[in-house]
Each structure stands twice: as C-alpha cells, then as structure tokens.
Amino acid sequence: MGYKRRRFQLRSNGNSTFTLNITSMTDMFTIMLVFLLQTYSTSEVQITPEAGMSLPLSSIETSPTKALKVSLTKDQLKIEDKVIAKLSGGEFSSQDVDNRDSNFIKPLFAELEKAAKENPSEQVKDGNVMMLADSSLSYQTIRKVMYTASMAGFPKLKMATVAGE
Amino acid sequence: MGRYKPKIHSNYEFELDLAPLLAVMVKLVPVLLISSAFVQVMMIETDLPQAVKEAIARQDDKKMASIQLDISQKNGIRIIVEEQGKQQVESVPNKSEGQYDLETLHAQLTKIKIAHPEVFRIELAPEPNVAYKDIVKIMDEARRARDRNITFPVQDSKTGKQIETNYMFPDVAFVNMMEG
C-alpha cells in the first residue's frame, strides 16, 4: 500500500465568478453625500479661522465678502498670514503699544499702512477689514485693533462670526 | 376563449447593478470633502434691504432719538434713550447667575423700536472687561425682532410706500472706541 504525498491545493472551481454585495456601501456613500451637500458652502469667500481660535456665535446670515483679514487670537495678531504682534494672556505687550496712546498698536498701524499702499484692490481702497477675533478676548483688546485700524484708514470693520444659535 | 394573462413569476428576483452609482459617489465624496467648509463663517455688517439702508442714511440728516447701550459685566446693561434733550434710562440687570438678561433686553429694545421706528442706529459702550462673545450676542438681540409677527413701518423714499421690516437696530457703532 503506497501513500503518495501530495501538496495541499486550495479547491477552486476554474471558472467561478462571485458578485460583491455593494448595497451597504452604497447606503453609506448616499448618507455621506447628502451630509456633504448639506454642509457645502456656496460663499464666494472661504475664511479659515486660525487653529485654536473660537469665533463668537451669531445669528447673522450674511456671507463674508473680500476684505483684508486681521486675525486676533489669545497669543498673536496676524494680517493675512503674517504675524504682526504677540499677545500674552490676551493682552498686547507694552513694546507694541504706543507710550502716549494705550489703544494704538504700532506694528499693526505700520503693516496696515503698508498693505494699503501695496494692495491697490477695491476692498483695501474702500477701507474694508475683516476681523477674526477669539470669542474669549475682552473688549479692551478688540478695541485696540479697531482703533488702530480706523486710524490707518480702515474704518469699515467687519466681524467674522460662526453661524449658530 | 380565456382572457390573456401575463405570466408572473411570483418568486422572481433580480439584482440591481449598483456599481456605476457607487463609482459616481466615490468620485463625488472626495470632491465635496475637500471643498466643503464645516465651519460656516459669517460676517456682521450693515448689509440691508435698500429701503432700510436709505432710512439709515436719512437718520443722519434729521435729529432723531439716540439709543445707547452701556454694557457692564458687573451691573448689566443700561439702555439710554435721548430725544430732544430728554434722557430716559432703563436698566436690564444681570441674571442671578451673572449672565446678561438677553430676553429682557430684547423685549425692552422691541418696545423702544415700536416707539421710535425711524431709528436704526444703536450705540454700544461696553466696559473694557466685557467679553467679545457677549458683545456679539447683544448685537444679535438688537439686530432684528425675534417674533416674526412684530414688524416696524419704514417709508420707502422712491415709491413713497410704507413697507414693513423686522430689522430693529442693525446699524451698530462703538461710541467709546476712540476714548482713551
């Protein structure tokens, strides 16, 4: 009696086909598609707040328009993507504030004046500035930015908020 | 002769080919994921219907009542209405938890708006320690009447007709911005 040793082979039917059940996957994609279409924004200007910044909630339904972007977080003040001044505990450091006028932020004024000269676009000419400020900041800090911006020829201040409530 | 009856296979099953639909979705989902904004940023400004805008422009010419809100974190909100030299002050004290009483503020402002439908501007004078988010909330309360049944008459200068709006005080100015 001879026992022939054979190599293990997976049983397979030569010409078998199988169909993948994609119904559940289609379900999932349909839900995702509906959700994404719902959240899709048709606004002409997309504004991305800084990391860690929480904008105040507002019931206003006005979409943002083009304007010079000034971001104010608890740590720093930025114009577009350029850091202008550092803040500690939501307060400007004394070297950035004018000695005679406590509401005047020297580097912000210089940078806004420069932006007005270098950027001849319509929104800068009209003095439009969009302020993205952290909701936890006090009016004292916000006022300094508003004051300096109006002194630099940007009196049309727009406040960025998050839709809600 | 029997009436024709179509043959119906009661146990007949067929599979819908979902593959093309799935292919479309697989392409659409990444496109929407990239382009969608999950945080909808809005903007506070005085973008208003034309008649309301004109009414705001007109109020600069006439001598109208001025409405000022003094906001204090400790004492709440004071509404100061000044008309022809007379000053009327109404207080909205904070709630027991120390929060602003926004419901009472809204009710008071609605009353003032009914008495002065021609005024659209409100002047804010927050104390330095008032949080930015609270100022935005107060601006929200003053902007338009929450009750849709309450409307205020506005005269359209072009057509001469009277139209109704639910905007109360959309034109906000910070009066103490320039103070030292």
Short mmCIF file of C-alpha atoms in Angstrom, two decimals:
data_model
loop_
_atom_site.label_atom_id
_atom_site.label_comp_id
_atom_site.label_asym_id
_atom_site.label_seq_id
_atom_site.Cartn_x
_atom_site.Cartn_y
_atom_site.Cartn_z
CA MET A 1 0.00 0.00 0.00
CA GLY A 2 1.63 3.08 -1.13
CA TYR A 3 0.71 6.50 0.17
CA LYS A 4 1.53 9.22 -2.25
CA ARG A 5 2.33 12.51 -0.61
CA ARG A 6 0.59 15.40 -2.35
CA ARG A 7 0.99 19.09 -1.97
CA PHE A 8 -2.06 20.86 -0.49
CA GLN A 9 -4.02 22.72 -3.07
CA LEU A 10 -6.88 25.08 -2.44
CA ARG A 11 -10.01 23.83 -4.03
CA SER A 12 -11.14 26.13 -6.74
CA ASN A 13 -13.68 25.90 -9.42
CA GLY A 14 -11.90 27.05 -12.52
CA ASN A 15 -14.49 29.41 -13.98
CA SER A 16 -16.46 30.54 -10.93
CA THR A 17 -17.43 34.23 -10.59
CA PHE A 18 -18.65 35.99 -7.50
CA THR A 19 -20.55 39.22 -7.03
CA LEU A 20 -19.59 41.63 -4.29
CA ASN A 21 -22.57 42.91 -2.35
CA ILE A 22 -22.17 46.67 -2.52
CA THR A 23 -25.63 47.66 -1.31
CA SER A 24 -24.47 48.53 2.20
CA MET A 25 -21.54 50.51 0.84
CA THR A 26 -23.87 52.46 -1.46
CA ASP A 27 -26.07 53.18 1.56
CA MET A 28 -23.11 54.61 3.42
CA PHE A 29 -22.00 56.74 0.48
CA THR A 30 -25.53 58.08 -0.04
CA ILE A 31 -25.66 59.25 3.59
CA MET A 32 -22.20 60.85 3.27
CA LEU A 33 -23.15 62.55 0.01
CA VAL A 34 -26.32 64.05 1.48
CA PHE A 35 -24.41 65.28 4.55
CA LEU A 36 -21.64 66.83 2.45
CA LEU A 37 -24.07 68.50 0.07
CA GLN A 38 -25.87 69.97 3.07
CA THR A 39 -22.70 71.42 4.54
CA TYR A 40 -21.42 72.62 1.17
CA SER A 41 -20.99 76.35 1.26
CA THR A 42 -21.60 78.45 -1.83
CA SER A 43 -19.99 81.56 -0.37
CA GLU A 44 -17.58 83.35 -2.72
CA VAL A 45 -15.02 83.85 0.05
CA GLN A 46 -13.86 80.97 2.20
CA ILE A 47 -12.44 82.00 5.54
CA THR A 48 -10.50 79.59 7.65
CA PRO A 49 -10.01 80.62 11.27
CA GLU A 50 -6.65 80.11 12.94
CA ALA A 51 -6.03 76.86 14.79
CA GLY A 52 -7.33 77.07 18.36
CA MET A 53 -9.42 80.15 17.67
CA SER A 54 -13.11 80.04 18.62
CA LEU A 55 -15.12 82.67 16.80
CA PRO A 56 -18.26 84.02 18.53
CA LEU A 57 -21.63 82.54 17.57
CA SER A 58 -24.08 84.82 15.84
CA SER A 59 -27.50 84.52 14.21
CA ILE A 60 -26.44 86.76 11.31
CA GLU A 61 -26.79 85.19 7.85
CA THR A 62 -24.50 87.45 5.83
CA SER A 63 -21.79 85.64 3.91
CA PRO A 64 -18.32 87.16 4.11
CA THR A 65 -17.03 89.42 1.36
CA LYS A 66 -13.47 90.22 0.32
CA ALA A 67 -11.57 92.27 2.85
CA LEU A 68 -8.16 92.45 4.45
CA LYS A 69 -8.05 89.66 7.05
CA VAL A 70 -6.90 90.51 10.57
CA SER A 71 -6.77 87.54 12.95
CA LEU A 72 -6.58 88.07 16.68
CA THR A 73 -6.07 85.03 18.90
CA LYS A 74 -5.09 84.86 22.56
CA ASP A 75 -1.42 84.52 21.51
CA GLN A 76 -0.89 86.56 18.37
CA LEU A 77 -2.12 89.19 15.93
CA LYS A 78 -1.87 88.39 12.24
CA ILE A 79 -2.59 90.21 8.98
CA GLU A 80 -3.46 87.58 6.37
CA ASP A 81 -0.73 85.01 7.22
CA LYS A 82 1.91 87.33 8.66
CA VAL A 83 2.39 87.53 12.43
CA ILE A 84 2.40 91.19 13.49
CA ALA A 85 2.45 91.09 17.28
CA LYS A 86 2.48 88.60 20.12
CA LEU A 87 -0.03 88.62 22.97
CA SER A 88 0.32 87.18 26.43
CA GLY A 89 -2.84 86.40 28.40
CA GLY A 90 -4.97 88.18 25.82
CA GLU A 91 -3.02 91.44 26.25
CA PHE A 92 -0.61 93.21 23.91
CA SER A 93 2.92 93.59 25.17
CA SER A 94 3.97 97.09 26.21
CA GLN A 95 6.61 97.35 23.44
CA ASP A 96 3.89 97.04 20.74
CA VAL A 97 1.63 99.70 22.30
CA ASP A 98 2.35 103.39 21.89
CA ASN A 99 3.55 105.13 25.09
CA ARG A 100 1.27 108.13 24.67
CA ASP A 101 -1.79 106.29 23.35
CA SER A 102 -2.56 102.95 25.02
CA ASN A 103 -5.01 101.94 22.26
CA PHE A 104 -2.52 102.39 19.43
CA ILE A 105 -0.69 99.23 18.26
CA LYS A 106 2.40 100.42 16.41
CA PRO A 107 3.22 97.29 14.32
CA LEU A 108 -0.43 96.91 13.25
CA PHE A 109 -0.61 100.51 12.08
CA ALA A 110 2.64 100.16 10.12
CA GLU A 111 1.52 96.93 8.48
CA LEU A 112 -1.94 98.26 7.59
CA GLU A 113 -0.42 101.37 6.02
CA LYS A 114 1.93 99.14 4.04
CA ALA A 115 -0.99 96.93 2.94
CA ALA A 116 -2.95 99.98 1.80
CA LYS A 117 -0.02 101.13 -0.35
CA GLU A 118 0.95 97.74 -1.78
CA ASN A 119 -2.52 96.32 -2.32
CA PRO A 120 -4.49 98.55 -4.69
CA SER A 121 -7.53 96.24 -4.69
CA GLU A 122 -11.04 97.60 -4.31
CA GLN A 123 -11.63 96.24 -0.82
CA VAL A 124 -8.45 97.82 0.56
CA LYS A 125 -9.23 101.15 -1.13
CA ASP A 126 -12.66 101.17 0.50
CA GLY A 127 -11.12 100.50 3.90
CA ASN A 128 -12.66 97.07 4.41
CA VAL A 129 -11.10 94.96 7.11
CA MET A 130 -12.35 91.60 8.34
CA MET A 131 -11.55 90.90 11.96
CA LEU A 132 -11.43 87.32 13.14
CA ALA A 133 -11.15 87.54 16.90
CA ASP A 134 -11.30 84.88 19.59
CA SER A 135 -14.62 85.00 21.44
CA SER A 136 -12.95 84.90 24.88
CA LEU A 137 -10.98 88.12 24.30
CA SER A 138 -12.07 91.24 26.14
CA TYR A 139 -13.41 94.41 24.53
CA GLN A 140 -10.27 96.21 25.72
CA THR A 141 -8.07 94.10 23.39
CA ILE A 142 -10.53 94.17 20.48
CA ARG A 143 -10.91 97.93 20.81
CA LYS A 144 -7.18 98.45 20.32
CA VAL A 145 -7.31 96.64 16.98
CA MET A 146 -10.45 98.53 15.90
CA TYR A 147 -8.97 101.85 16.95
CA THR A 148 -5.65 101.29 15.19
CA ALA A 149 -7.38 100.00 12.03
CA SER A 150 -9.59 103.08 11.82
CA MET A 151 -6.54 105.32 12.34
CA ALA A 152 -4.76 103.52 9.49
CA GLY A 153 -7.62 104.17 7.06
CA PHE A 154 -9.66 101.01 7.54
CA PRO A 155 -12.88 102.24 9.16
CA LYS A 156 -15.19 99.60 7.65
CA LEU A 157 -14.77 96.83 10.13
CA LYS A 158 -16.46 93.50 9.60
CA MET A 159 -16.59 90.98 12.39
CA ALA A 160 -16.32 87.31 11.49
CA THR A 161 -18.67 85.04 13.39
CA VAL A 162 -19.74 81.41 13.21
CA ALA A 163 -23.29 80.65 12.15
CA GLY A 164 -25.31 79.31 15.03
CA GLU A 165 -27.98 79.86 17.71
CA MET B 1 -61.58 31.70 -25.11
CA GLY B 2 -59.71 32.87 -21.97
CA ARG B 3 -58.54 36.40 -21.37
CA TYR B 4 -54.80 36.95 -21.79
CA LYS B 5 -52.94 36.99 -18.56
CA PRO B 6 -49.29 37.88 -18.40
CA LYS B 7 -47.14 35.30 -16.78
CA ILE B 8 -45.99 36.42 -13.40
CA HIS B 9 -43.22 34.56 -11.69
CA SER B 10 -44.06 35.09 -8.08
CA ASN B 11 -40.54 34.18 -6.90
CA TYR B 12 -38.73 36.23 -9.50
CA GLU B 13 -35.74 38.16 -8.10
CA PHE B 14 -33.31 40.44 -9.83
CA GLU B 15 -30.22 42.26 -8.64
CA LEU B 16 -29.87 45.97 -9.31
CA ASP B 17 -26.43 46.86 -10.64
CA LEU B 18 -25.23 49.49 -8.18
CA ALA B 19 -21.65 49.57 -9.41
CA PRO B 20 -21.99 52.70 -11.66
CA LEU B 21 -23.84 54.56 -8.89
CA LEU B 22 -21.10 53.68 -6.46
CA ALA B 23 -18.45 54.82 -8.94
CA VAL B 24 -20.11 58.26 -9.16
CA MET B 25 -20.33 58.53 -5.39
CA VAL B 26 -16.73 57.51 -4.87
CA LYS B 27 -15.72 60.43 -7.09
CA LEU B 28 -18.19 62.93 -5.62
CA VAL B 29 -17.45 62.30 -1.95
CA PRO B 30 -13.72 63.28 -2.07
CA VAL B 31 -14.54 66.38 -4.16
CA LEU B 32 -17.12 67.52 -1.62
CA LEU B 33 -14.92 66.59 1.32
CA ILE B 34 -12.14 68.81 0.01
CA SER B 35 -14.32 71.76 -0.92
CA SER B 36 -16.83 71.82 1.91
CA ALA B 37 -16.50 74.17 4.82
CA PHE B 38 -17.55 72.52 8.03
CA VAL B 39 -17.40 75.78 9.96
CA GLN B 40 -19.60 78.36 8.29
CA VAL B 41 -18.05 81.75 8.90
CA MET B 42 -20.45 84.66 8.66
CA MET B 43 -19.91 88.39 8.83
CA ILE B 44 -21.54 91.16 10.83
CA GLU B 45 -22.06 94.27 8.75
CA THR B 46 -24.91 96.52 7.77
CA ASP B 47 -25.95 94.85 4.57
CA LEU B 48 -29.62 95.61 4.48
CA PRO B 49 -32.58 95.93 2.14
CA GLN B 50 -32.48 99.17 0.16
CA ALA B 51 -35.35 100.92 1.98
CA VAL B 52 -33.79 100.19 5.37
CA LYS B 53 -30.41 101.44 4.13
CA GLU B 54 -31.98 104.67 2.92
CA ALA B 55 -33.76 105.12 6.23
CA ILE B 56 -30.39 104.78 7.98
CA ALA B 57 -28.91 107.38 5.63
CA ARG B 58 -31.84 109.70 6.28
CA GLN B 59 -31.44 109.49 10.05
CA ASP B 60 -28.09 111.23 9.70
CA ASP B 61 -29.85 114.32 8.36
CA LYS B 62 -32.65 114.52 10.89
CA LYS B 63 -32.41 114.97 14.60
CA MET B 64 -33.59 111.65 15.89
CA ALA B 65 -33.52 109.84 19.17
CA SER B 66 -30.19 108.25 20.01
CA ILE B 67 -30.11 104.88 21.71
CA GLN B 68 -27.06 103.85 23.67
CA LEU B 69 -26.32 100.61 25.47
CA ASP B 70 -23.89 100.78 28.38
CA ILE B 71 -22.65 97.24 28.93
CA SER B 72 -21.12 96.32 32.27
CA GLN B 73 -20.07 92.84 33.27
CA LYS B 74 -20.98 93.58 36.89
CA ASN B 75 -24.14 95.68 36.67
CA GLY B 76 -25.70 94.51 33.41
CA ILE B 77 -26.97 96.69 30.58
CA ARG B 78 -28.31 100.24 30.72
CA ILE B 79 -30.41 101.50 27.83
CA ILE B 80 -30.18 105.26 27.42
CA VAL B 81 -32.67 106.86 25.03
CA GLU B 82 -32.01 110.52 24.36
CA GLU B 83 -34.54 112.58 22.46
CA GLN B 84 -34.74 116.37 22.20
CA GLY B 85 -32.55 116.84 25.23
CA LYS B 86 -34.54 114.44 27.39
CA GLN B 87 -32.85 111.32 28.66
CA GLN B 88 -34.68 108.16 29.54
CA VAL B 89 -32.69 105.37 31.22
CA GLU B 90 -33.79 101.77 31.60
CA SER B 91 -31.74 99.11 33.33
CA VAL B 92 -31.51 95.45 32.46
CA PRO B 93 -29.70 93.89 35.43
CA ASN B 94 -27.81 90.62 35.10
CA LYS B 95 -29.47 87.33 35.94
CA SER B 96 -28.75 85.71 39.28
CA GLU B 97 -26.01 83.56 37.65
CA GLY B 98 -24.24 86.70 36.50
CA GLN B 99 -25.22 86.34 32.86
CA TYR B 100 -26.72 89.13 30.78
CA ASP B 101 -30.53 89.06 30.67
CA LEU B 102 -30.81 89.00 26.90
CA GLU B 103 -34.54 88.16 26.83
CA THR B 104 -35.45 91.27 28.84
CA LEU B 105 -33.02 93.35 26.75
CA HIS B 106 -34.70 92.16 23.54
CA ALA B 107 -38.16 92.94 24.92
CA GLN B 108 -37.05 96.44 26.01
CA LEU B 109 -35.41 97.15 22.65
CA THR B 110 -38.54 95.99 20.81
CA LYS B 111 -40.60 98.45 22.88
CA ILE B 112 -38.15 101.27 22.08
CA LYS B 113 -38.23 100.37 18.38
CA ILE B 114 -42.05 100.48 18.35
CA ALA B 115 -41.86 103.96 19.90
CA HIS B 116 -39.08 105.10 17.50
CA PRO B 117 -39.49 103.17 14.21
CA GLU B 118 -37.33 105.70 12.33
CA VAL B 119 -34.18 104.92 14.40
CA PHE B 120 -31.93 102.14 13.11
CA ARG B 121 -28.67 103.02 14.82
CA ILE B 122 -27.62 101.77 18.21
CA GLU B 123 -24.54 102.90 20.05
CA LEU B 124 -22.63 100.43 22.17
CA ALA B 125 -20.43 101.45 25.06
CA PRO B 126 -19.03 98.25 26.58
CA GLU B 127 -16.71 98.33 29.57
CA PRO B 128 -13.15 97.15 28.83
CA ASN B 129 -13.58 93.78 30.57
CA VAL B 130 -16.72 92.74 28.63
CA ALA B 131 -16.10 89.60 26.53
CA TYR B 132 -16.25 89.86 22.75
CA LYS B 133 -18.76 86.97 22.54
CA ASP B 134 -21.18 88.85 24.82
CA ILE B 135 -20.96 91.97 22.63
CA VAL B 136 -21.82 89.85 19.57
CA LYS B 137 -24.78 88.32 21.45
CA ILE B 138 -26.08 91.77 22.41
CA MET B 139 -25.70 92.91 18.77
CA ASP B 140 -27.75 89.85 17.75
CA GLU B 141 -30.52 90.80 20.17
CA ALA B 142 -30.64 94.35 18.83
CA ARG B 143 -30.47 93.49 15.13
CA ARG B 144 -33.96 92.21 14.43
CA ALA B 145 -37.18 91.25 16.17
CA ARG B 146 -37.32 87.58 17.04
CA ASP B 147 -41.09 87.48 16.88
CA ARG B 148 -41.94 87.35 13.18
CA ASN B 149 -45.34 88.94 13.86
CA ILE B 150 -43.70 92.14 15.07
CA THR B 151 -42.75 94.44 12.20
CA PHE B 152 -41.88 98.12 12.04
CA PRO B 153 -43.00 100.59 9.34
CA VAL B 154 -40.37 102.12 7.04
CA GLN B 155 -41.09 104.77 4.41
CA ASP B 156 -39.57 103.90 1.02
CA SER B 157 -38.37 107.24 -0.36
CA LYS B 158 -38.51 106.08 -4.01
CA THR B 159 -42.02 104.69 -4.16
CA GLY B 160 -43.43 106.66 -1.22
CA LYS B 161 -44.99 103.48 0.09
CA GLN B 162 -44.76 102.22 3.59
CA ILE B 163 -43.12 98.84 3.96
CA GLU B 164 -42.76 96.59 6.96
CA THR B 165 -39.44 95.29 8.25
CA ASN B 166 -38.40 93.24 11.25
CA TYR B 167 -34.99 94.96 11.46
CA MET B 168 -34.64 96.90 14.68
CA PHE B 169 -31.14 98.33 15.15
CA PRO B 170 -28.83 96.80 12.55
CA ASP B 171 -26.51 99.82 12.38
CA VAL B 172 -24.08 99.39 15.27
CA ALA B 173 -21.47 101.90 16.35
CA PHE B 174 -18.97 101.64 19.18
CA VAL B 175 -19.12 105.05 20.81
CA ASN B 176 -16.28 104.56 23.25
CA MET B 177 -13.84 103.18 20.66
CA MET B 178 -11.89 106.41 20.43
CA GLU B 179 -11.81 107.04 24.16
CA GLY B 180 -8.51 106.60 25.91
#
